[in-house]
Tab-separated table of C-alpha atoms in Angstrom:
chain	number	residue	atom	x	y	z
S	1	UNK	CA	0.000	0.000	0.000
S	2	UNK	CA	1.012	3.573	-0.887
S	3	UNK	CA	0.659	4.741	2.901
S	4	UNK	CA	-0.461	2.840	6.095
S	5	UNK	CA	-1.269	3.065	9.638
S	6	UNK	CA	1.750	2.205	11.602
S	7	UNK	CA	1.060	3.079	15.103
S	8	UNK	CA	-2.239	3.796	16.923
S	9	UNK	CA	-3.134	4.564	20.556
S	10	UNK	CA	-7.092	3.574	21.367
S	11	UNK	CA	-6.983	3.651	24.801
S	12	UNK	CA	-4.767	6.534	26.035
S	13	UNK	CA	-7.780	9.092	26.844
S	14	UNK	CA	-8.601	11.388	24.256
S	15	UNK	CA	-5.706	13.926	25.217
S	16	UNK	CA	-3.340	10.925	24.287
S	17	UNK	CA	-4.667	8.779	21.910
S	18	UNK	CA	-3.469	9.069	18.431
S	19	UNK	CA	-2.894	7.742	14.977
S	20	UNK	CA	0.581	7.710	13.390
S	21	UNK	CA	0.745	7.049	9.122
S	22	UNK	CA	3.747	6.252	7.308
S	23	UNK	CA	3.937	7.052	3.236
S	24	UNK	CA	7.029	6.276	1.324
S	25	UNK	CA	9.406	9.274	0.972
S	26	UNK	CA	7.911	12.529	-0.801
S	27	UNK	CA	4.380	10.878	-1.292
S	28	UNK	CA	2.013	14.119	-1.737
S	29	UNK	CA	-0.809	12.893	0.912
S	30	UNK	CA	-2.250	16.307	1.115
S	31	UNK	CA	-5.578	14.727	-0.283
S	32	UNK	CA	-5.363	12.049	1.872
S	33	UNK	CA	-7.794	11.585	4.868
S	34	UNK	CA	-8.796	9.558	8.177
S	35	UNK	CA	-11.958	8.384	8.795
S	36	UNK	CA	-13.978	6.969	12.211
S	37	UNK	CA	-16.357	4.738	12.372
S	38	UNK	CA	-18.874	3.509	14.807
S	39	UNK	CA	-19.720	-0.254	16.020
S	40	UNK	CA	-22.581	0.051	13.424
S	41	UNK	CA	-20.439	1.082	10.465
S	42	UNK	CA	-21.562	4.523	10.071
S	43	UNK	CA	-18.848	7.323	9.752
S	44	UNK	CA	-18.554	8.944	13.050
S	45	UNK	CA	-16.755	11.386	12.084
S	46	UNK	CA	-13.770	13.206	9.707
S	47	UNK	CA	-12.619	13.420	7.525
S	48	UNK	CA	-9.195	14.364	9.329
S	49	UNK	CA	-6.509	15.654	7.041
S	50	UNK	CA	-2.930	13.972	7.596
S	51	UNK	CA	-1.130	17.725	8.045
S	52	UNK	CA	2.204	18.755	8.281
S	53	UNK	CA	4.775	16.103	7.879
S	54	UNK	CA	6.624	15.226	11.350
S	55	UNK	CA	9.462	13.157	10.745
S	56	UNK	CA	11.555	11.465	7.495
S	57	UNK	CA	12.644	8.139	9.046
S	58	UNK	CA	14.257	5.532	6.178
S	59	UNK	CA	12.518	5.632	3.488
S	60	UNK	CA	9.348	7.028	4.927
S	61	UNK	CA	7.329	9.944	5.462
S	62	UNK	CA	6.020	9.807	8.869
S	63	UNK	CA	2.462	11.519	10.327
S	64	UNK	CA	0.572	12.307	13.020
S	65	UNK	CA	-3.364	12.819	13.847
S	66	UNK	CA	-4.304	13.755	17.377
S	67	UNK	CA	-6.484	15.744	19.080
S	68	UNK	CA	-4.404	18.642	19.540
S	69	UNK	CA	-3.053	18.704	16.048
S	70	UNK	CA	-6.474	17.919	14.201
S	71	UNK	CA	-8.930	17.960	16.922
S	72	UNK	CA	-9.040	13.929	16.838
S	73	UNK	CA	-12.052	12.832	19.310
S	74	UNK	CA	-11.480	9.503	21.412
S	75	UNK	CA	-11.496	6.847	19.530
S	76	UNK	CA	-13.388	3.905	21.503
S	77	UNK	CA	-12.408	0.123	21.252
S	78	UNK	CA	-15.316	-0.715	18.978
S	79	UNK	CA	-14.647	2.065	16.855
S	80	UNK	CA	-12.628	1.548	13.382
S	81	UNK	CA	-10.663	3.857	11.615
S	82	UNK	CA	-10.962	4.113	7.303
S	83	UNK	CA	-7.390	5.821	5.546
S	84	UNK	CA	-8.303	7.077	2.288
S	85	UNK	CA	-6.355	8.389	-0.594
S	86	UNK	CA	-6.284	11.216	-2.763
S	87	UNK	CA	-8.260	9.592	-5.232
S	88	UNK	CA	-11.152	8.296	-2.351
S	89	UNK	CA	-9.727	4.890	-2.612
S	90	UNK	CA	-10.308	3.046	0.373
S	91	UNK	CA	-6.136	2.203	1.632
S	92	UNK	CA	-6.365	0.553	5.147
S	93	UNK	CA	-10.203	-0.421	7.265
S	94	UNK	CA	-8.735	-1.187	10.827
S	95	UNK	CA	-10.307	-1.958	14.175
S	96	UNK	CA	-9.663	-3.297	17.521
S	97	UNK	CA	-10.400	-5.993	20.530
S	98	UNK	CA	-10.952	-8.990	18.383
S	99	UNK	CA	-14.379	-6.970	16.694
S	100	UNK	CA	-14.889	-6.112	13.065
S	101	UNK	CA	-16.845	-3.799	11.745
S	102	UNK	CA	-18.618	-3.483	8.303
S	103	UNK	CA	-18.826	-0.220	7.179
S	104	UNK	CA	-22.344	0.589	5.544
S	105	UNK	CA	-21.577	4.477	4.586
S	106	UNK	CA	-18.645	6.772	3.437
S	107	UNK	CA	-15.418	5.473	1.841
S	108	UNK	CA	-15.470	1.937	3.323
S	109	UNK	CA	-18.946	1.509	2.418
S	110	UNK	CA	-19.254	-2.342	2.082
S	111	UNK	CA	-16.095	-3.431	3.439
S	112	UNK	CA	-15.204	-5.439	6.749
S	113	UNK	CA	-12.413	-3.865	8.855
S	114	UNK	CA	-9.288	-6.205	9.925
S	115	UNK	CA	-8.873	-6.518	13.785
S	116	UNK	CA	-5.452	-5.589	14.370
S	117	UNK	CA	-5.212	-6.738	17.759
S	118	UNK	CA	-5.668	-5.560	21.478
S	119	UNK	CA	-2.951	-3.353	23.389
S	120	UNK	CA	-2.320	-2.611	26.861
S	121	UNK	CA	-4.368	0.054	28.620
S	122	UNK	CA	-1.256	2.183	28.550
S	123	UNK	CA	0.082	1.242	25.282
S	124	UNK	CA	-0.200	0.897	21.559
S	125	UNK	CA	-0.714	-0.995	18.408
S	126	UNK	CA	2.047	-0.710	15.498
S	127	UNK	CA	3.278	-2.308	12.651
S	128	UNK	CA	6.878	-2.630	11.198
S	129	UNK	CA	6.063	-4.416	8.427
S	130	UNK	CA	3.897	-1.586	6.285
S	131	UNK	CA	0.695	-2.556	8.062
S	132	UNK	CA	0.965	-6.050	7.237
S	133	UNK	CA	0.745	-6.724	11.120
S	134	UNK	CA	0.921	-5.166	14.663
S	135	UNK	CA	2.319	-5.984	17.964
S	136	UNK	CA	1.013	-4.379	21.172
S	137	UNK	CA	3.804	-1.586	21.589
S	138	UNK	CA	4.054	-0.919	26.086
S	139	UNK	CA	5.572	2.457	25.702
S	140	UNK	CA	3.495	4.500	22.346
S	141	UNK	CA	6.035	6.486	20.645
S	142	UNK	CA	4.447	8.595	17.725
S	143	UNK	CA	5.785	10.436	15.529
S	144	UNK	CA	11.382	8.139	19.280
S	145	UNK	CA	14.170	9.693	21.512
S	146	UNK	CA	14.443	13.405	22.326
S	147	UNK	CA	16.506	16.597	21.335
S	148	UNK	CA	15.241	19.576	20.446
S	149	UNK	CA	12.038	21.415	21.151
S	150	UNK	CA	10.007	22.553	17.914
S	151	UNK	CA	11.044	26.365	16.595
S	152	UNK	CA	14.886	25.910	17.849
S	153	UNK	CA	16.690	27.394	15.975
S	154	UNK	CA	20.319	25.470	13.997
S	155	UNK	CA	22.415	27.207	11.775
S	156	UNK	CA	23.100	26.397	8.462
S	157	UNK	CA	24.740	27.533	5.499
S	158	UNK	CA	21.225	29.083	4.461
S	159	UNK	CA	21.063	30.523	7.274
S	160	UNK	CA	19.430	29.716	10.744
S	161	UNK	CA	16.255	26.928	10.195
S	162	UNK	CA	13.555	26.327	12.738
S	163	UNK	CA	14.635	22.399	13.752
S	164	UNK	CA	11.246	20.900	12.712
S	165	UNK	CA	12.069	21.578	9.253
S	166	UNK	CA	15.440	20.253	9.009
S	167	UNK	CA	15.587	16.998	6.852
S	168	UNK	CA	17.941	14.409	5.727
S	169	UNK	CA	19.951	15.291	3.559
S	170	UNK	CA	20.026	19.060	4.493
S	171	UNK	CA	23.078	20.430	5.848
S	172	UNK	CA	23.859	22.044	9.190
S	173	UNK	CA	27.518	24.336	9.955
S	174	UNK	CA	29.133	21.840	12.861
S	175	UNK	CA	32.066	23.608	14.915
S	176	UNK	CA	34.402	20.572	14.250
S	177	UNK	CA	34.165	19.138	10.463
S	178	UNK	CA	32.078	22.406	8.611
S	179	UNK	CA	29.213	21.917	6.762
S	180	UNK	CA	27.698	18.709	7.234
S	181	UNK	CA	24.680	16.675	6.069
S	182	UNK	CA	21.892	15.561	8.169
S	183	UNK	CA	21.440	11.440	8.044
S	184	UNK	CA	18.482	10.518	10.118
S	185	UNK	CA	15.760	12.812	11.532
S	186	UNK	CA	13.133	11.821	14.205
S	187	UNK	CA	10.240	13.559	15.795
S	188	UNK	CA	8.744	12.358	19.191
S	189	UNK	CA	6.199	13.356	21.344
S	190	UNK	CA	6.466	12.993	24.739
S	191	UNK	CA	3.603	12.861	27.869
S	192	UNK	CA	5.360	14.480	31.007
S	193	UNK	CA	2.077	13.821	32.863
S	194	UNK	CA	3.211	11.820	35.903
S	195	UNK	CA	6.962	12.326	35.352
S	196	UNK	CA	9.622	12.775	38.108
S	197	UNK	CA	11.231	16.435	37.697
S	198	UNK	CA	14.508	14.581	36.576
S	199	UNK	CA	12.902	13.671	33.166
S	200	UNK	CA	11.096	16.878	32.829
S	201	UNK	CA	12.102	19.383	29.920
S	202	UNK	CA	15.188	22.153	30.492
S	203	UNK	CA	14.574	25.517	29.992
S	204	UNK	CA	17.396	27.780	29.345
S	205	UNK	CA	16.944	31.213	29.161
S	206	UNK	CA	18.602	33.576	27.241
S	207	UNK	CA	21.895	34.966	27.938
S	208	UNK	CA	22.396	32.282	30.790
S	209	UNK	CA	25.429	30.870	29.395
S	210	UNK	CA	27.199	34.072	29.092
S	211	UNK	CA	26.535	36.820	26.483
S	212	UNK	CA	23.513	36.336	24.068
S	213	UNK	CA	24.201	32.878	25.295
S	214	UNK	CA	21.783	31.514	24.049
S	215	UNK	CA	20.103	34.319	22.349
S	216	UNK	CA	16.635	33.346	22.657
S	217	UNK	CA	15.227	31.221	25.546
S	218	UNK	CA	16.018	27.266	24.624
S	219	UNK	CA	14.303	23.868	25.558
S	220	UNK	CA	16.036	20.923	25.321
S	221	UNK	CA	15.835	17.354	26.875
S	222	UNK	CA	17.340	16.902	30.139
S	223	UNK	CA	19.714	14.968	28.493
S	224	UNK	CA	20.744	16.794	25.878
S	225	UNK	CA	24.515	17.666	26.430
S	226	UNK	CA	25.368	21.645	26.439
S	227	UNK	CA	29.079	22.644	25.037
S	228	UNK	CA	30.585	24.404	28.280
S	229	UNK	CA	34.220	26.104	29.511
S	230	UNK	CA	34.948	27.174	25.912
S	231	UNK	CA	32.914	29.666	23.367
S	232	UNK	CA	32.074	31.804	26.127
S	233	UNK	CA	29.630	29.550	27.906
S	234	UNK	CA	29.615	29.190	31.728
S	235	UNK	CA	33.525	29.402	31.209
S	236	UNK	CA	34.086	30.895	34.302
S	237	UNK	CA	32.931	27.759	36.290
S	238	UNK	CA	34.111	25.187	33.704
S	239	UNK	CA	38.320	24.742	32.839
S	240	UNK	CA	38.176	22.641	30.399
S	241	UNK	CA	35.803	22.411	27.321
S	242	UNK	CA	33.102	19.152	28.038
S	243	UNK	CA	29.608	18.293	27.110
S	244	UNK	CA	26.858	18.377	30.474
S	245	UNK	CA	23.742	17.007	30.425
S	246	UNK	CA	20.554	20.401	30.573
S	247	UNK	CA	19.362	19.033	33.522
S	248	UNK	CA	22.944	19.384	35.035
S	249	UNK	CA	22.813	23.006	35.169
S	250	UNK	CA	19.483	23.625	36.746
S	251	UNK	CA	21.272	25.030	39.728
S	252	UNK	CA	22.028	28.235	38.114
S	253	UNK	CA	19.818	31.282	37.901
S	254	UNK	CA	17.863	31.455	34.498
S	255	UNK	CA	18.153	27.414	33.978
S	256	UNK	CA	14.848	24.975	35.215
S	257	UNK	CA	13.147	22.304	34.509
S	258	UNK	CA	9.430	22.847	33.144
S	259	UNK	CA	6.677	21.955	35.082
S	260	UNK	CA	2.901	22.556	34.307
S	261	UNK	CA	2.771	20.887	30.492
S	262	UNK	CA	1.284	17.594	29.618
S	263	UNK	CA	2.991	16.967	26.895
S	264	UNK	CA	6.163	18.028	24.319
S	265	UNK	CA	7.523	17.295	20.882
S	266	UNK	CA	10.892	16.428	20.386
S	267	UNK	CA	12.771	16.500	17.307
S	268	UNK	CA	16.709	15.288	17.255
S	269	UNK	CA	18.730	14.630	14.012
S	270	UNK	CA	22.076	12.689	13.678
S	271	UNK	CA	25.056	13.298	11.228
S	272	UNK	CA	27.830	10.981	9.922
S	273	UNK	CA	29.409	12.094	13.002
S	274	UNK	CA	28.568	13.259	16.879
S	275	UNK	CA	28.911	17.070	16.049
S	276	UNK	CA	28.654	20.453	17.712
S	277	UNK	CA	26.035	22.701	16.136
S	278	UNK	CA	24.290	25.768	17.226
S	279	UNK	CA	20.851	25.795	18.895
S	280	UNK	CA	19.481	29.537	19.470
S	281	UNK	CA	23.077	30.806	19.348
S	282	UNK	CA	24.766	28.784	21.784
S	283	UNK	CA	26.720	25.412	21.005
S	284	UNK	CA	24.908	22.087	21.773
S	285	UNK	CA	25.776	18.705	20.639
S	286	UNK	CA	23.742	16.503	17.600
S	287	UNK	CA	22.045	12.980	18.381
S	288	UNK	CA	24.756	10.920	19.536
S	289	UNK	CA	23.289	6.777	18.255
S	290	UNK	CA	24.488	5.622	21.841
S	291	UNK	CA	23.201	1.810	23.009
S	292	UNK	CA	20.901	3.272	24.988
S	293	UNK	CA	19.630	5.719	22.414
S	294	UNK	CA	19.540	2.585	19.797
S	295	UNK	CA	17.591	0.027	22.566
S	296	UNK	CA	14.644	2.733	22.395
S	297	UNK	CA	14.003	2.831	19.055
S	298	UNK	CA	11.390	0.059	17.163
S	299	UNK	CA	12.552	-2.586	15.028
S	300	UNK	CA	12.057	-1.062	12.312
S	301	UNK	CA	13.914	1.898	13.695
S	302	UNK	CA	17.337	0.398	14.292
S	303	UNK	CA	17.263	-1.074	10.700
S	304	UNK	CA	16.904	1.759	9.445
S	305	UNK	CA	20.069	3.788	11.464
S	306	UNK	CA	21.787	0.074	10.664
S	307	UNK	CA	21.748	0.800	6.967
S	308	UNK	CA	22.895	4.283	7.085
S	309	UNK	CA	25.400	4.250	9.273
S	310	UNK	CA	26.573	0.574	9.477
S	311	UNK	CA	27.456	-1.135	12.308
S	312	UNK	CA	29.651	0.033	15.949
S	313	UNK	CA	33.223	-0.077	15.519
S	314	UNK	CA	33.223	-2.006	19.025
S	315	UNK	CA	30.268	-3.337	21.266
S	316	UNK	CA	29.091	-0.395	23.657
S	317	UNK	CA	30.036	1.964	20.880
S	318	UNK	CA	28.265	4.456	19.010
S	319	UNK	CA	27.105	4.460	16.019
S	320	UNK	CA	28.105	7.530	14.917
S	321	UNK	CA	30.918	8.200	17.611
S	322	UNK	CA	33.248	8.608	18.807
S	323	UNK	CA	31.731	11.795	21.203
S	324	UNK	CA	32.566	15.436	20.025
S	325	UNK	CA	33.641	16.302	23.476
S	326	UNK	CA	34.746	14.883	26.741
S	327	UNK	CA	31.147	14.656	28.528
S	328	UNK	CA	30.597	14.951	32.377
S	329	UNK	CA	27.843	12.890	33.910
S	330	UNK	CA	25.119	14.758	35.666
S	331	UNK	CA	26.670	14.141	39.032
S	332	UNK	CA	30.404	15.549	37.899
S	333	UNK	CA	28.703	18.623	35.994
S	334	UNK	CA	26.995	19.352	39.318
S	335	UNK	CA	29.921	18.714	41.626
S	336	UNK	CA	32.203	21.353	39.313
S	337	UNK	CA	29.820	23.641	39.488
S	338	UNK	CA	29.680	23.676	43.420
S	339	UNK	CA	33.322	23.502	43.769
S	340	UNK	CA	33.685	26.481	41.572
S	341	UNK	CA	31.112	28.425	43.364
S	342	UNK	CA	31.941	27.871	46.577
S	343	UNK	CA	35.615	28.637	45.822
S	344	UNK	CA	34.872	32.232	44.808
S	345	UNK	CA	34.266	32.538	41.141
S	346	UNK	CA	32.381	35.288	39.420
S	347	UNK	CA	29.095	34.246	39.739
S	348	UNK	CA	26.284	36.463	41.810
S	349	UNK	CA	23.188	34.635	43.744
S	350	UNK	CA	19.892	35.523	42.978
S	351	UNK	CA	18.532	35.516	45.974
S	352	UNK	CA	16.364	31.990	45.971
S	353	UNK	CA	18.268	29.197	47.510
S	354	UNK	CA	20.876	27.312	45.622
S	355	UNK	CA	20.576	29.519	42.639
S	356	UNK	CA	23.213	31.164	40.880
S	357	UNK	CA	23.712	32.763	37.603
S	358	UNK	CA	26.977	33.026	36.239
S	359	UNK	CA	29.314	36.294	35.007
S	360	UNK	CA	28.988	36.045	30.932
S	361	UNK	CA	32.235	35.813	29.651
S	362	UNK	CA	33.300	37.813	26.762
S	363	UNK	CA	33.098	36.300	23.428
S	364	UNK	CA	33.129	37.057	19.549
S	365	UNK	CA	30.486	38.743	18.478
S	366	UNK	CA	27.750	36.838	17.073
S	367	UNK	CA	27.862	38.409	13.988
S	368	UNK	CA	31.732	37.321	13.030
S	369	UNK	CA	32.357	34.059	11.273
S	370	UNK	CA	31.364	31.379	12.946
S	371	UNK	CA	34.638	29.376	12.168
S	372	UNK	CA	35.525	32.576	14.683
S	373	UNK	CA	33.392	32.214	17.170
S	374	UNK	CA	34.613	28.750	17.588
S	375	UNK	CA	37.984	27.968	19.838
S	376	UNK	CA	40.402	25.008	18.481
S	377	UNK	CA	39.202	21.691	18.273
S	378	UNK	CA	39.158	19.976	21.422
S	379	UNK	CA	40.493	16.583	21.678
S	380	UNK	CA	37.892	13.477	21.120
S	381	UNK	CA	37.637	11.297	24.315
S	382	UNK	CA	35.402	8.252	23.965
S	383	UNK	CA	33.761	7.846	27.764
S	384	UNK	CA	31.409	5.262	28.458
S	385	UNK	CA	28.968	7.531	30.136
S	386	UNK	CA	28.525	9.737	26.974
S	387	UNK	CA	27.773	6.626	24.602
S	388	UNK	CA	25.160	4.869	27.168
S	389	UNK	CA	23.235	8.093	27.498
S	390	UNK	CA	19.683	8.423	26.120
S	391	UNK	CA	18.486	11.330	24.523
C-alpha cells in the first residue's frame, strides 16, 4: 500500500490517543484523509486531514493525527478507523479488541475492517512491516528519543532553520568538520504527565550561558549535552571544554526544569558524526546513536540507522561516535559547578536558595564568522557515560 497506519493509541484518553501514518518518501498525501467509524459502520466522524509532515525516518514519510493537532475525538475500542487516498480509494479499514466492523456508509462503504489486535491500557498498536501486522507496543512512541524542542533554531549555510524543518539530507555548519549533512531525523512526542522532575524538559533562558548565550530562551531534553568552559559559555565555572547534560545546570539562575505541560515534541537529528552545532546561538551537541539511544528505538527503527550508518566499531560503541567532546555525567557537571562556586568565582546569587547565575564571559560577536566564534578543536575522548546516554 502507498501509505499505512503504523502506530495507533485507542486507549490513552482522548488527550493521548493518536494515529501515526507512514507514506514512502515525498508521497504528496495532502488529499489524503482519516476516517472513524462507529460499532454500526456509520462514519462517526472526519474526515481528518494527515497535516504537516513530522518526521523522514528511512525511506518514509512519517504523520501524526491527534487531538491537539487535528482535533481527533477519542477513539473507543469498537470504533474503526478508514485511511483514504487522494483519489477516495479506500487504503487501510482497521479496528480493535478482536471486533470487526462493516462499514455501511462513506469510503469503506461495504467493506469489513481487519482486527489488528488488542494493546495494553497504557500502550499501543504498530506495525513494522507496512501494516501487514501489529504488535502491542508498552511504551506508544508517535511520531522516538528526544533533542530539540520545535522552533529551535540550527544554523546552516542558508542561514538559521527552525529544527522541525530540518531533513535528511540538508546540511547544518558543525564547529568541528564544517558543513555537514543531516542522516536521520526523528520527531517524538512525549507525555510528562506523571513524570519525576529529573525527566522533565530544560529551559534555558537567554543569555544564561554568558553573552547572548543563548540568544533566545532554549528547551532541550534533560539529556541533551550543552558545550561548556569554551565559546564563552559558563567558562568561568568550567576549565576545560566538556559536554553536560541540561538538567545538570538547573542550579544556576535562568536554567529549570518545566513543570505545568502535559505533553512536548521532540525533534533530534544525527550526522555521519557526533557534532557540535548551534541551537538559538549557543553550542549544543547533535544525536549521539548511543546503546541506549539505539535500545529505544522500534525494530524497524534500528534497521533503518543500521543501513545508514553501518554497524559500531566495538560493542558499547556508538554508532556515529566517537563523542565530540569529553562529557561529564550529571553528578560531575553538578559537583564542578559547586566547587567552583563555593571557591569564589564570578558568579552572583539571585537571591532563591541554591541559585546562581553566572558572570557572561566575553566572546566574539555573534555576527563574526562562525569558524571565529569557535575555539580550536578539542580533543575526542570516547567515555562510556557519553555513549550509554539516552536522549
Amino acid at each position: 500500500m502507498t501509505a499505512y497506519i503504523s502506530e495507533i493509541d485507542t486507549l490513552g484518553g482522548i488527550g493521548n490517543e493518536f494515529v501515526e501514518i507512514a507514506a514512502p518518501v515525498g508521497t504528496d498525501v495532502s488529499s489524503f484523509a482519516l476516517y472513524i467509524y462507529d460499532e454500526f459502520g456509520a462514519v462517526l466522524s472526519g474526515p481528518y486531514a494527515l497535516g504537516p509532515l513530522q518526521a523522514t525516518i528511512g525511506n518514509q514519510d512519517v504523520y501524526v493525527l491527534d487531538n491537539a493537532s487535528a482535533g481527533l475525538p477519542g477513539i473507543r475500542g469498537e470504533d474503526a478507523v478508514a485511511l483514504v487516498d487522494d483519489t477516495g480509494t479506500l487504503v487501510q479499514f482497521i479496528s480493535f479488541e478482536g471486533r470487526v466492523v462493516t462499514a455501511t456508509n462513506g469510503p469503506a462503504a461495504g467493506q469489513s475492517s481487519t482486527d489488528i489486535g488488542t494493546s495494553t491500557p497504557t500502550g499501543s498498536l504498530q506495525s513494522d512491516d507496512g501494516g501487514l501486522s501489529y504488535y502491542a507496543q508498552p511504551n506508544p512512541n508517535s511520531g522516538t528519543v528526544p533533542c530539540y524542542a520545535p522552533g529551535t533554531l540550527i544554523d546552516t549555510p542558508s542561514g538559521q532553520r527552525a529544527v522541525q524543518d530540518l531533513r535528511p539530507g540538508d546540511s547544518v555548519i558543525t564547529a568541528d568538520n564544517g558543513v555537514q549533512q543531516i542522516q536521520w531525523v526523528r520527531c517524538k512526542d512525549q507525555l510528562l504527565t506523571g513524570q519525576t522532575e529529573d525527566r522533565l524538559p530544560v529551559l534555558i533562558k537567554a543569555g544564561t550561558l554568558g553573552a547572548n548565550l543563548p540568544m533566545q530562551d532554549l528547551i532541550v531534553s534533560p539529556q541533551h549535552r550543552i558545550l561548556v568552559g569554551t565559546a564563552g559559555q559558563l567558562t568561568q565555572i568550567f576549565d576545560q571544554a566538556a559536554l553536560v547534560p541540561a538538567k545538570a545546570l538547573t542550579g544556576l539562575a535562568g536554567i529549570r526544569h518545566i513543570t505545568g505541560r502535559s505533553r512536548i515534541t521532540w525533534i533530534h537529528f544525527a550526522c555521519d558524526r557526533h557534532e557540535i552545532v548551534r541551537a538559538n546561538g549557543c553550542l549544543a551537541e547533535s544525536l549521539l546513536l548511543g546503546p541506549m539511544v539505539i535500545q529505544a528505538m522500534t525494530t524497524s527503527e534500528r534497521g533503518a540507522v543500521d543501513a545508514l550508518f553501518g554497524p559500531a566499531a566495538q560493542k558499547g560503541a556508538a554508532l556515529n561516535g566517537p563523542v565530540a567532546r569529553q562529557c561529564l555525567t550529571a553528578k560531575a557537571a553538578k559537583r564542578q559547578i559547586r566547587k567552583r562556586l563555593a571557591g569564589g568565582a564570578p558568579a552572583a546569587r539571585n537571591g532563591r536558595k541554591g541559585s546562581y547565575k553566572a558572570t557572561p564571559a566575553a566572546h566574539p560577536a555573534a555576527g563574526a564568522p562562525l569558524s571565529a566564534r569557535y575555539f580550536a578543536r578539542q580533543s575526542r575522548i570516547s567515555c562510556a557515560s557519553c555513549s550509554s546516554v539516552s536522549m
